[in-house]
Short mmCIF file of C-alpha atoms in Angstrom, two decimals:
data_model
loop_
_atom_site.label_atom_id
_atom_site.label_comp_id
_atom_site.label_asym_id
_atom_site.label_seq_id
_atom_site.Cartn_x
_atom_site.Cartn_y
_atom_site.Cartn_z
CA UNK A 1 5.33 40.11 55.97
CA UNK A 2 6.48 37.59 58.58
CA UNK A 3 5.90 38.55 62.22
CA UNK A 4 9.24 38.54 64.06
CA UNK A 5 10.70 39.69 67.37
CA UNK A 6 12.56 42.43 65.48
CA UNK A 7 9.28 43.68 64.04
CA UNK A 8 7.67 43.61 67.49
CA UNK A 9 10.53 45.65 69.00
CA UNK A 10 10.33 48.18 66.15
CA UNK A 11 6.85 49.30 67.27
CA UNK A 12 8.02 52.48 69.03
CA UNK A 13 4.74 53.34 70.80
CA UNK A 14 5.02 50.12 72.83
CA UNK A 15 8.40 51.20 74.24
CA UNK A 16 9.91 47.71 74.05
CA UNK A 17 13.69 47.39 73.91
CA UNK A 18 16.12 44.50 73.80
CA UNK A 19 18.25 44.10 76.93
CA UNK A 20 20.09 40.83 76.27
CA UNK A 21 23.18 40.52 74.11
CA UNK A 22 22.78 38.08 71.23
CA UNK A 23 25.50 36.11 69.44
CA UNK A 24 26.77 37.19 66.02
CA UNK A 25 25.53 34.54 63.60
CA UNK A 26 27.17 33.64 60.34
CA UNK A 27 26.09 31.41 57.49
CA UNK A 28 22.48 30.49 56.83
CA UNK A 29 21.29 30.30 60.45
CA UNK A 30 18.37 32.65 61.15
CA UNK A 31 19.09 35.43 63.66
CA UNK A 32 17.04 35.05 66.89
CA UNK A 33 15.34 38.40 66.22
CA UNK A 34 14.26 37.29 62.73
CA UNK A 35 12.60 34.00 63.63
CA UNK A 36 8.86 33.94 62.99
CA UNK A 37 6.56 34.35 65.99
CA UNK A 38 2.99 33.06 66.11
CA UNK A 39 1.59 34.65 69.31
CA UNK A 40 2.41 36.34 72.61
CA UNK A 41 1.21 34.95 75.94
CA UNK A 42 1.36 36.53 79.39
CA UNK A 43 2.14 33.99 82.13
CA UNK A 44 3.91 33.79 85.47
CA UNK A 45 3.92 29.97 85.64
CA UNK A 46 7.15 28.18 86.53
CA UNK A 47 6.58 25.94 83.48
CA UNK A 48 4.12 27.44 81.00
CA UNK A 49 5.10 25.15 78.09
CA UNK A 50 2.03 22.83 78.40
CA UNK A 51 -0.13 25.86 77.56
CA UNK A 52 2.00 27.36 74.79
CA UNK A 53 2.97 26.56 71.21
CA UNK A 54 6.26 26.70 69.35
CA UNK A 55 6.88 30.19 68.02
CA UNK A 56 5.21 31.99 70.96
CA UNK A 57 6.69 34.91 72.91
CA UNK A 58 6.35 34.81 76.72
CA UNK A 59 5.47 37.96 78.66
CA UNK A 60 6.04 37.76 82.43
CA UNK A 61 6.14 39.96 85.56
CA UNK A 62 8.65 37.60 87.23
CA UNK A 63 6.31 36.72 90.11
CA UNK A 64 7.22 33.01 89.74
CA UNK A 65 10.87 33.58 90.62
CA UNK A 66 10.55 35.03 94.15
CA UNK A 67 13.94 34.50 95.82
CA UNK A 68 14.89 31.75 93.40
CA UNK A 69 18.47 30.53 93.02
CA UNK A 70 20.46 31.02 89.81
CA UNK A 71 19.88 27.45 88.63
CA UNK A 72 16.11 28.09 88.72
CA UNK A 73 16.55 30.79 86.07
CA UNK A 74 18.77 28.51 84.00
CA UNK A 75 16.19 25.73 84.05
CA UNK A 76 13.38 28.15 83.21
CA UNK A 77 15.14 29.67 80.19
CA UNK A 78 16.45 26.34 78.90
CA UNK A 79 12.95 24.87 79.11
CA UNK A 80 11.46 27.73 77.08
CA UNK A 81 14.26 27.80 74.49
CA UNK A 82 14.12 24.05 73.96
CA UNK A 83 10.34 24.21 73.51
CA UNK A 84 10.71 26.80 70.75
CA UNK A 85 9.76 30.02 72.52
CA UNK A 86 11.11 32.94 70.47
CA UNK A 87 11.70 35.55 73.22
CA UNK A 88 10.85 36.63 76.78
CA UNK A 89 9.35 40.02 77.59
CA UNK A 90 9.87 41.12 81.21
CA UNK A 91 7.54 43.71 82.78
CA UNK A 92 10.02 45.93 84.62
CA UNK A 93 8.86 47.48 87.89
CA UNK A 94 5.60 45.53 88.30
CA UNK A 95 7.09 43.13 90.84
CA UNK A 96 10.81 43.75 90.41
CA UNK A 97 13.43 44.80 87.95
CA UNK A 98 14.94 42.32 85.50
CA UNK A 99 16.87 39.72 87.53
CA UNK A 100 20.54 39.56 86.51
CA UNK A 101 20.32 35.75 86.70
CA UNK A 102 17.51 35.76 84.09
CA UNK A 103 19.53 38.06 81.81
CA UNK A 104 22.59 35.81 82.10
CA UNK A 105 20.55 32.67 81.38
CA UNK A 106 18.96 34.24 78.27
CA UNK A 107 22.36 35.32 76.95
CA UNK A 108 23.74 31.81 77.45
CA UNK A 109 20.81 30.31 75.48
CA UNK A 110 20.81 33.04 72.81
CA UNK A 111 17.16 33.76 73.67
CA UNK A 112 16.12 37.43 73.22
CA UNK A 113 15.04 39.15 76.46
CA UNK A 114 13.33 42.52 76.11
CA UNK A 115 12.03 45.06 78.60
CA UNK A 116 8.31 45.83 78.81
CA UNK A 117 7.89 49.31 80.43
CA UNK A 118 5.48 49.73 83.31
CA UNK A 119 3.20 51.92 81.17
CA UNK A 120 2.81 49.25 78.47
CA UNK A 121 0.10 46.68 79.30
CA UNK A 122 0.51 43.14 78.04
CA UNK A 123 -2.86 43.46 76.28
CA UNK A 124 -1.45 46.19 74.03
CA UNK A 125 1.31 43.87 72.86
CA UNK A 126 -1.18 41.04 72.37
CA UNK A 127 -3.53 43.29 70.37
CA UNK A 128 -0.68 44.42 68.11
CA UNK A 129 0.40 40.84 67.38
CA UNK A 130 -3.24 39.79 66.88
CA UNK A 131 -3.65 42.57 64.30
CA UNK A 132 -0.48 41.39 62.55
CA UNK A 133 -1.67 37.77 62.58
CA UNK A 134 -5.04 38.80 61.14
CA UNK A 135 -3.39 40.92 58.45
CA UNK A 136 -0.96 38.11 57.66
CA UNK A 137 -3.79 35.58 57.39
CA UNK A 138 -5.79 37.93 55.17
CA UNK A 139 -2.77 38.57 52.99
CA UNK A 140 -2.10 34.84 52.63
CA UNK A 141 -5.76 34.23 51.78
CA UNK A 142 -5.60 36.91 49.08
CA UNK A 143 -2.34 35.39 47.80
CA UNK A 144 -3.91 31.91 47.72
CA UNK A 145 -6.91 33.14 45.73
CA UNK A 146 -4.67 34.98 43.26
CA UNK A 147 -2.37 31.98 42.95
CA UNK A 148 -5.27 29.64 42.25
CA UNK A 149 -6.61 31.96 39.54
CA UNK A 150 -3.20 32.21 37.91
CA UNK A 151 -2.67 28.45 38.00
CA UNK A 152 -6.16 27.83 36.61
CA UNK A 153 -5.31 30.15 33.72
CA UNK A 154 -2.09 28.23 33.07
CA UNK A 155 -4.09 24.99 33.00
CA UNK A 156 -6.05 26.29 29.97
CA UNK A 157 -2.94 26.36 27.77
CA UNK A 158 -2.19 23.61 25.24
CA UNK A 159 0.30 22.04 27.68
CA UNK A 160 -2.00 22.81 30.60
CA UNK A 161 -0.81 20.15 33.04
CA UNK A 162 2.87 21.02 32.67
CA UNK A 163 2.10 24.77 32.76
CA UNK A 164 0.09 24.44 35.98
CA UNK A 165 2.98 22.57 37.63
CA UNK A 166 5.46 25.25 36.55
CA UNK A 167 3.13 28.01 37.79
CA UNK A 168 2.61 26.25 41.13
CA UNK A 169 6.38 26.12 41.59
CA UNK A 170 6.64 29.84 40.78
CA UNK A 171 3.85 30.81 43.17
CA UNK A 172 5.28 28.75 46.04
CA UNK A 173 8.92 29.41 45.13
CA UNK A 174 9.43 25.70 45.78
CA UNK A 175 10.46 22.67 43.73
CA UNK A 176 7.50 20.66 42.41
CA UNK A 177 7.40 17.29 40.61
CA UNK A 178 4.38 15.43 39.24
CA UNK A 179 4.71 11.64 39.13
CA UNK A 180 2.53 9.39 36.98
CA UNK A 181 0.79 6.15 38.02
CA UNK A 182 4.03 4.20 37.46
CA UNK A 183 5.98 6.44 39.83
CA UNK A 184 7.96 8.09 37.01
CA UNK A 185 8.48 11.86 36.93
CA UNK A 186 6.02 13.32 34.42
CA UNK A 187 6.61 17.07 34.89
CA UNK A 188 9.24 18.84 37.01
CA UNK A 189 9.59 22.51 37.94
CA UNK A 190 12.74 23.89 39.59
CA UNK A 191 14.99 21.15 40.98
CA UNK A 192 13.82 17.53 40.51
CA UNK A 193 12.68 15.94 43.76
CA UNK A 194 14.30 12.54 44.34
CA UNK A 195 11.44 10.85 46.16
CA UNK A 196 10.77 7.97 43.74
CA UNK A 197 10.89 5.30 46.46
CA UNK A 198 8.36 7.09 48.68
CA UNK A 199 6.10 7.82 45.70
CA UNK A 200 6.05 4.18 44.61
CA UNK A 201 5.27 3.13 48.18
CA UNK A 202 2.21 5.42 48.17
CA UNK A 203 1.09 4.13 44.78
CA UNK A 204 1.50 0.51 45.88
CA UNK A 205 -0.90 1.10 48.77
CA UNK A 206 -3.48 2.24 46.17
CA UNK A 207 -5.34 4.46 48.65
CA UNK A 208 -5.60 8.29 48.70
CA UNK A 209 -3.03 9.64 51.15
CA UNK A 210 -0.72 12.51 52.00
CA UNK A 211 2.62 12.34 53.77
CA UNK A 212 5.86 14.21 54.37
CA UNK A 213 9.21 12.58 53.72
CA UNK A 214 12.18 12.79 56.09
CA UNK A 215 13.51 15.58 53.88
CA UNK A 216 10.31 17.60 54.29
CA UNK A 217 8.84 16.94 50.84
CA UNK A 218 5.03 16.88 50.90
CA UNK A 219 3.48 14.06 48.83
CA UNK A 220 -0.19 14.03 47.79
CA UNK A 221 -1.77 11.18 45.82
CA UNK A 222 -3.97 11.94 42.82
CA UNK A 223 -7.08 9.86 42.17
CA UNK A 224 -9.53 7.61 43.98
CA UNK A 225 -8.82 4.50 46.02
CA UNK A 226 -7.77 1.67 43.74
CA UNK A 227 -7.45 4.13 40.82
CA UNK A 228 -4.50 6.35 41.71
CA UNK A 229 -3.31 8.36 38.70
CA UNK A 230 -0.13 9.78 40.21
CA UNK A 231 1.49 11.74 43.05
CA UNK A 232 2.26 15.46 43.39
CA UNK A 233 5.48 16.19 45.31
CA UNK A 234 6.12 19.69 46.69
CA UNK A 235 9.10 20.95 48.66
CA UNK A 236 7.75 21.72 52.15
CA UNK A 237 6.76 22.73 54.70
CA UNK A 238 3.46 24.29 53.61
CA UNK A 239 1.13 26.53 55.60
CA UNK A 240 -2.64 26.28 55.22
CA UNK A 241 -3.00 28.75 52.31
CA UNK A 242 -0.16 27.08 50.41
CA UNK A 243 -1.70 23.68 51.05
CA UNK A 244 -5.03 24.92 49.67
CA UNK A 245 -3.28 26.01 46.47
CA UNK A 246 -1.58 22.60 46.21
CA UNK A 247 -4.96 20.89 46.72
CA UNK A 248 -6.35 22.92 43.82
CA UNK A 249 -3.51 21.72 41.58
CA UNK A 250 -4.14 18.13 42.70
CA UNK A 251 -7.74 18.51 41.51
CA UNK A 252 -6.58 19.96 38.18
CA UNK A 253 -4.03 17.18 37.79
CA UNK A 254 -6.65 14.54 38.52
CA UNK A 255 -8.89 15.89 35.76
CA UNK A 256 -5.99 16.12 33.32
CA UNK A 257 -4.68 12.64 34.10
CA UNK A 258 -8.21 11.20 33.95
CA UNK A 259 -8.60 12.80 30.53
CA UNK A 260 -5.33 11.23 29.45
CA UNK A 261 -6.59 7.88 30.68
CA UNK A 262 -9.86 8.34 28.75
CA UNK A 263 -7.89 9.13 25.60
CA UNK A 264 -5.69 6.10 26.23
CA UNK A 265 -8.78 3.90 26.58
CA UNK A 266 -10.18 5.29 23.34
CA UNK A 267 -6.88 4.64 21.59
CA UNK A 268 -6.83 1.10 22.99
CA UNK A 269 -10.35 0.55 21.67
CA UNK A 270 -9.27 1.68 18.21
CA UNK A 271 -6.27 -0.65 18.28
CA UNK A 272 -8.50 -3.50 19.45
CA UNK A 273 -10.77 -2.83 16.47
CA UNK A 274 -7.68 -2.73 14.24
CA UNK A 275 -6.63 -6.13 15.61
CA UNK A 276 -9.99 -7.59 14.60
CA UNK A 277 -9.44 -6.16 11.11
CA UNK A 278 -6.00 -7.78 10.96
CA UNK A 279 -7.50 -11.06 12.11
CA UNK A 280 -9.95 -10.79 9.21
CA UNK A 281 -7.15 -9.94 6.77
CA UNK A 282 -8.24 -6.31 6.24
CA UNK A 283 -4.93 -4.49 6.76
CA UNK A 284 -6.06 -1.28 5.03
CA UNK A 285 -8.99 -0.80 7.41
CA UNK A 286 -6.72 -1.59 10.38
CA UNK A 287 -4.36 1.19 9.32
CA UNK A 288 -7.24 3.63 8.87
CA UNK A 289 -8.38 2.85 12.42
CA UNK A 290 -5.03 2.83 14.24
CA UNK A 291 -2.79 4.75 11.84
CA UNK A 292 0.95 4.44 12.16
CA UNK A 293 0.65 2.42 15.38
CA UNK A 294 0.05 -0.68 13.18
CA UNK A 295 3.63 -1.91 12.71
CA UNK A 296 5.27 -2.50 9.36
CA UNK A 297 7.85 -5.08 8.44
CA UNK A 298 8.56 -8.27 10.34
CA UNK A 299 6.93 -8.63 13.76
CA UNK A 300 6.09 -11.22 16.37
CA UNK A 301 2.63 -11.38 17.91
CA UNK A 302 2.45 -11.97 21.64
CA UNK A 303 -0.59 -12.99 23.69
CA UNK A 304 -0.47 -12.26 27.43
CA UNK A 305 -2.50 -13.88 30.21
CA UNK A 306 -2.25 -14.97 33.82
CA UNK A 307 -0.78 -18.49 34.28
CA UNK A 308 -3.25 -21.18 35.27
CA UNK A 309 -3.73 -21.60 39.00
CA UNK A 310 -3.21 -17.91 39.85
CA UNK A 311 -5.95 -16.18 41.78
CA UNK A 312 -5.53 -12.73 40.20
CA UNK A 313 -7.33 -11.76 37.01
CA UNK A 314 -5.61 -9.86 34.24
CA UNK A 315 -8.27 -7.14 34.54
CA UNK A 316 -6.75 -5.92 37.80
CA UNK A 317 -3.15 -5.27 36.64
CA UNK A 318 -4.13 -4.46 33.03
CA UNK A 319 -3.36 -0.74 33.28
CA UNK A 320 -0.05 -1.46 34.96
CA UNK A 321 0.90 -3.88 32.17
CA UNK A 322 -0.18 -1.55 29.36
CA UNK A 323 1.72 1.38 30.90
CA UNK A 324 4.90 -0.64 31.46
CA UNK A 325 7.95 1.08 29.89
CA UNK A 326 8.71 -2.11 27.94
CA UNK A 327 5.60 -1.43 25.84
CA UNK A 328 6.31 2.23 25.09
CA UNK A 329 5.60 2.83 21.40
CA UNK A 330 4.40 -0.76 20.90
CA UNK A 331 1.05 -1.77 19.34
CA UNK A 332 -1.16 -3.24 22.07
CA UNK A 333 -4.79 -4.34 21.91
CA UNK A 334 -7.28 -6.41 23.90
CA UNK A 335 -8.60 -9.83 22.95
CA UNK A 336 -11.23 -10.46 25.60
CA UNK A 337 -9.35 -10.37 28.89
CA UNK A 338 -6.00 -10.97 27.18
CA UNK A 339 -3.52 -8.41 25.96
CA UNK A 340 -2.16 -8.82 22.43
CA UNK A 341 1.13 -7.21 21.43
CA UNK A 342 2.46 -6.67 17.90
CA UNK A 343 6.11 -5.73 18.02
CA UNK A 344 9.19 -6.04 15.81
CA UNK A 345 11.29 -7.38 18.68
CA UNK A 346 10.86 -9.99 21.41
CA UNK A 347 12.94 -8.27 24.09
CA UNK A 348 9.86 -6.78 25.77
CA UNK A 349 8.36 -10.18 26.56
CA UNK A 350 10.81 -11.45 29.20
CA UNK A 351 10.86 -8.11 31.07
CA UNK A 352 7.06 -7.97 31.09
CA UNK A 353 6.68 -11.58 32.22
CA UNK A 354 9.16 -11.12 35.07
CA UNK A 355 7.65 -7.85 36.34
CA UNK A 356 3.98 -8.86 36.18
CA UNK A 357 4.05 -12.66 36.52
CA UNK A 358 2.46 -13.18 33.10
CA UNK A 359 2.35 -16.17 30.78
CA UNK A 360 3.24 -15.00 27.26
CA UNK A 361 2.95 -16.89 23.99
CA UNK A 362 4.94 -15.57 21.00
CA UNK A 363 4.38 -16.34 17.34
CA UNK A 364 7.03 -16.99 14.73
CA UNK A 365 8.20 -13.89 12.81
CA UNK A 366 5.45 -12.65 10.49
CA UNK A 367 3.95 -9.55 8.87
CA UNK A 368 0.61 -7.95 9.70
CA UNK A 369 -0.75 -9.55 6.51
CA UNK A 370 -0.15 -12.90 8.24
CA UNK A 371 -1.72 -11.77 11.52
CA UNK A 372 -4.43 -14.46 11.61
CA UNK A 373 -1.94 -17.32 11.36
CA UNK A 374 0.47 -15.59 13.77
CA UNK A 375 -2.32 -15.14 16.34
CA UNK A 376 -3.08 -18.86 16.13
CA UNK A 377 0.60 -19.60 16.71
CA UNK A 378 0.71 -17.22 19.69
CA UNK A 379 -2.41 -18.88 21.15
CA UNK A 380 -0.78 -22.32 20.88
CA UNK A 381 2.37 -21.01 22.54
CA UNK A 382 0.25 -19.39 25.28
CA UNK A 383 -1.47 -22.73 25.98
CA UNK A 384 1.92 -24.12 26.93
CA UNK A 385 3.06 -20.94 28.72
CA UNK A 386 -0.12 -20.97 30.84
CA UNK A 387 1.00 -24.31 32.30
CA UNK A 388 4.71 -23.60 32.62
CA UNK A 389 4.69 -19.84 33.18
CA UNK A 390 7.10 -17.42 31.53
CA UNK A 391 7.55 -16.87 27.81
CA UNK A 392 7.04 -19.64 25.23
CA UNK A 393 7.93 -19.22 21.54
CA UNK A 394 5.96 -21.00 18.85
CA UNK A 395 9.06 -22.88 17.68
CA UNK A 396 9.09 -24.62 21.08
CA UNK A 397 5.57 -25.84 20.30
CA UNK A 398 6.54 -27.14 16.86
CA UNK A 399 9.54 -28.96 18.34
CA UNK A 400 7.15 -30.85 20.63
CA UNK A 401 4.96 -31.92 17.69
CA UNK A 402 1.23 -32.59 18.00
CA UNK A 403 1.70 -33.58 21.64
CA UNK A 404 1.97 -29.86 22.40
CA UNK A 405 -1.62 -29.25 21.32
CA UNK A 406 -3.11 -32.44 22.73
CA UNK A 407 -2.63 -31.44 26.34
CA UNK A 408 -5.67 -29.19 26.36
CA UNK A 409 -9.12 -29.56 27.85
CA UNK A 410 -10.69 -29.42 24.37
CA UNK A 411 -8.44 -32.16 23.00
CA UNK A 412 -9.03 -34.38 26.02
CA UNK A 413 -12.80 -33.89 25.80
CA UNK A 414 -12.78 -34.87 22.09
CA UNK A 415 -10.55 -37.88 22.73
CA UNK A 416 -12.69 -39.16 25.60
CA UNK A 417 -15.83 -38.84 23.48
CA UNK A 418 -14.19 -40.78 20.63
CA UNK A 419 -12.93 -43.57 22.89
CA UNK A 420 -15.97 -43.77 25.21
CA UNK A 421 -17.76 -46.66 23.38
CA UNK A 422 -14.60 -48.79 23.57
CA UNK A 423 -13.97 -47.99 27.27
CA UNK A 424 -17.58 -48.72 28.21
CA UNK A 425 -17.47 -52.08 26.35
CA UNK A 426 -14.27 -53.04 28.14
CA UNK A 427 -15.81 -52.14 31.50
CA UNK A 428 -19.05 -53.99 30.80
CA UNK A 429 -17.55 -57.16 29.26
CA UNK A 430 -14.14 -57.26 30.92
CA UNK A 431 -12.40 -57.05 27.55
CA UNK A 432 -9.16 -55.29 26.60
CA UNK A 433 -10.08 -53.65 23.32
CA UNK A 434 -8.26 -50.40 24.24
CA UNK A 435 -5.00 -52.28 24.84
CA UNK A 436 -5.42 -54.14 21.57
CA UNK A 437 -6.10 -50.92 19.66
CA UNK A 438 -3.11 -49.15 21.24
CA UNK A 439 -0.68 -51.97 20.43
CA UNK A 440 -1.99 -52.36 16.88
CA UNK A 441 -1.68 -48.61 16.14
CA UNK A 442 1.74 -48.30 17.75
CA UNK A 443 3.00 -51.14 15.52
CA UNK A 444 1.58 -49.49 12.39
CA UNK A 445 -1.25 -52.01 11.93
CA UNK A 446 1.05 -55.04 11.82
CA UNK A 447 -0.98 -58.00 13.00
CA UNK A 448 1.64 -60.53 14.03
CA UNK A 449 3.93 -58.16 16.02
CA UNK A 450 0.94 -56.61 17.78
CA UNK A 451 -0.56 -60.00 18.61
CA UNK A 452 2.80 -61.15 19.94
CA UNK A 453 3.05 -58.11 22.18
CA UNK A 454 -0.42 -58.78 23.55
CA UNK A 455 0.16 -62.54 23.87
CA UNK A 456 -2.91 -63.43 21.78
CA UNK A 457 -3.51 -65.04 18.40
CA UNK A 458 -3.58 -62.70 15.43
CA UNK A 459 -7.10 -63.84 14.54
CA UNK A 460 -8.21 -62.78 18.04
CA UNK A 461 -6.56 -59.43 17.48
CA UNK A 462 -8.44 -59.05 14.17
CA UNK A 463 -11.71 -59.67 15.96
CA UNK A 464 -10.80 -57.05 18.60
CA UNK A 465 -10.02 -54.42 15.95
CA UNK A 466 -13.18 -55.30 14.03
CA UNK A 467 -15.16 -54.78 17.25
CA UNK A 468 -13.51 -51.40 17.75
CA UNK A 469 -14.69 -50.41 14.26
CA UNK A 470 -18.23 -51.49 15.07
CA UNK A 471 -18.29 -49.62 18.39
CA UNK A 472 -16.89 -46.37 16.99
CA UNK A 473 -18.62 -46.56 13.64
CA UNK A 474 -15.30 -45.90 11.91
CA UNK A 475 -13.37 -47.62 9.12
CA UNK A 476 -10.05 -48.63 10.60
CA UNK A 477 -8.58 -49.28 7.17
CA UNK A 478 -8.63 -45.47 6.70
CA UNK A 479 -5.38 -43.65 7.46
CA UNK A 480 -7.41 -40.68 8.77
CA UNK A 481 -9.29 -42.91 11.24
CA UNK A 482 -6.05 -44.48 12.46
CA UNK A 483 -4.48 -41.02 12.91
CA UNK A 484 -7.52 -39.75 14.84
CA UNK A 485 -7.51 -42.74 17.18
CA UNK A 486 -3.74 -42.46 17.69
CA UNK A 487 -4.08 -38.78 18.66
CA UNK A 488 -7.03 -39.63 20.93
CA UNK A 489 -5.02 -42.28 22.76
CA UNK A 490 -2.11 -39.83 23.17
CA UNK A 491 -4.44 -37.14 24.52
CA UNK A 492 -5.73 -39.45 27.29
CA UNK A 493 -2.83 -41.86 27.92
CA UNK A 494 -4.40 -42.99 31.22
CA UNK A 495 -7.24 -44.75 29.38
CA UNK A 496 -6.94 -48.52 29.73
#
């Protein structure tokens, strides 16, 4: 039971009685006699507030007043009331009777003033309140232990996490909401707490923390630094026993959310194995591994990665990407450090790219039976998206022709190796075989037009092309050789 001034005055053996008139209060405002008190302190200081705490009751003999003027009493009472003192007890007859100026000041401030008879020592009042405080603390400790046992029992149910949140709300008689790592409400008991902005701020900091909002809601992060799993929000304020119960629920929630994460990782591993089966053309085994999560019908395959030139690695935001609402119910798997998505629609891609700064390559529509080809298409689209950022569809790659696949490190390395003997000969002998080869190929092997473009005789051009064949060890009458050299020259256009 809360310790109040009314309860203190009801202790008949102390002989305390109220002497000030108090205002009649209406509405929800707490009556001055029913406000909780935390301690009583005897003091005759003019300003005892530096040595007191909010919720205290002041006991005084009045020695500090002497022959003080009326405004001295006003200042004294106002100072105590503003500080949060709950009442003043005046020891009548020790020094003097209750000053009328003190009584008037207390009535103006609505601060209870009660008489302490000469036969009642201050220590008796202090001992009574101390006993109440001890009993209250013991009672709250017993309540906390019982509440923790009850909540732990609720956590053993099939829906243990939700049940523990509901039980916590019942024990505290407060609204409680559990938020997940995205800042979305996962479980709510009583009235939902609208603290999404503050929760997401805590999660963004990625460090364990506790805070109270302007509305008095207590927020406690769940998880370790860099691995926050959520936030528990409880309508405050909370005393120490209540906070200990909340801390116990935070520990339970951490274990439950960590278990969910472990299950999610296991599920992701199964889907990653299923992706490898699809890549190998074994759809039946993929379905046995990942069940109904393997989509049916027409899909697009998306491959996600960080654009080139970014400092961050996909490993860091991976969990945030995989838990994005845009991927709810969508087949996701890992391909090395890249995320692969199989989905019947493409609408998720733009939202995901915008929110997480990802490059995304999308295949043409396909079925899971065509997964290997669709993955190749998505990889080609990703090669372009990695340079440009955003989402690239495979049809954009096909529209660009073979030039879209030549602008890669692998293609350039192959082209430079193929053209190296020609370039080295030109450098060593001050010839222009590369220019001759380029002009001849661009003009479809026509001797006279190519020679005219180069300003040389066609017989000279024939000798140049013959030399190119000798240097590369290739037959330039072959259409395949001409195509290879054309692609090589397009892959490294700066070669002269």
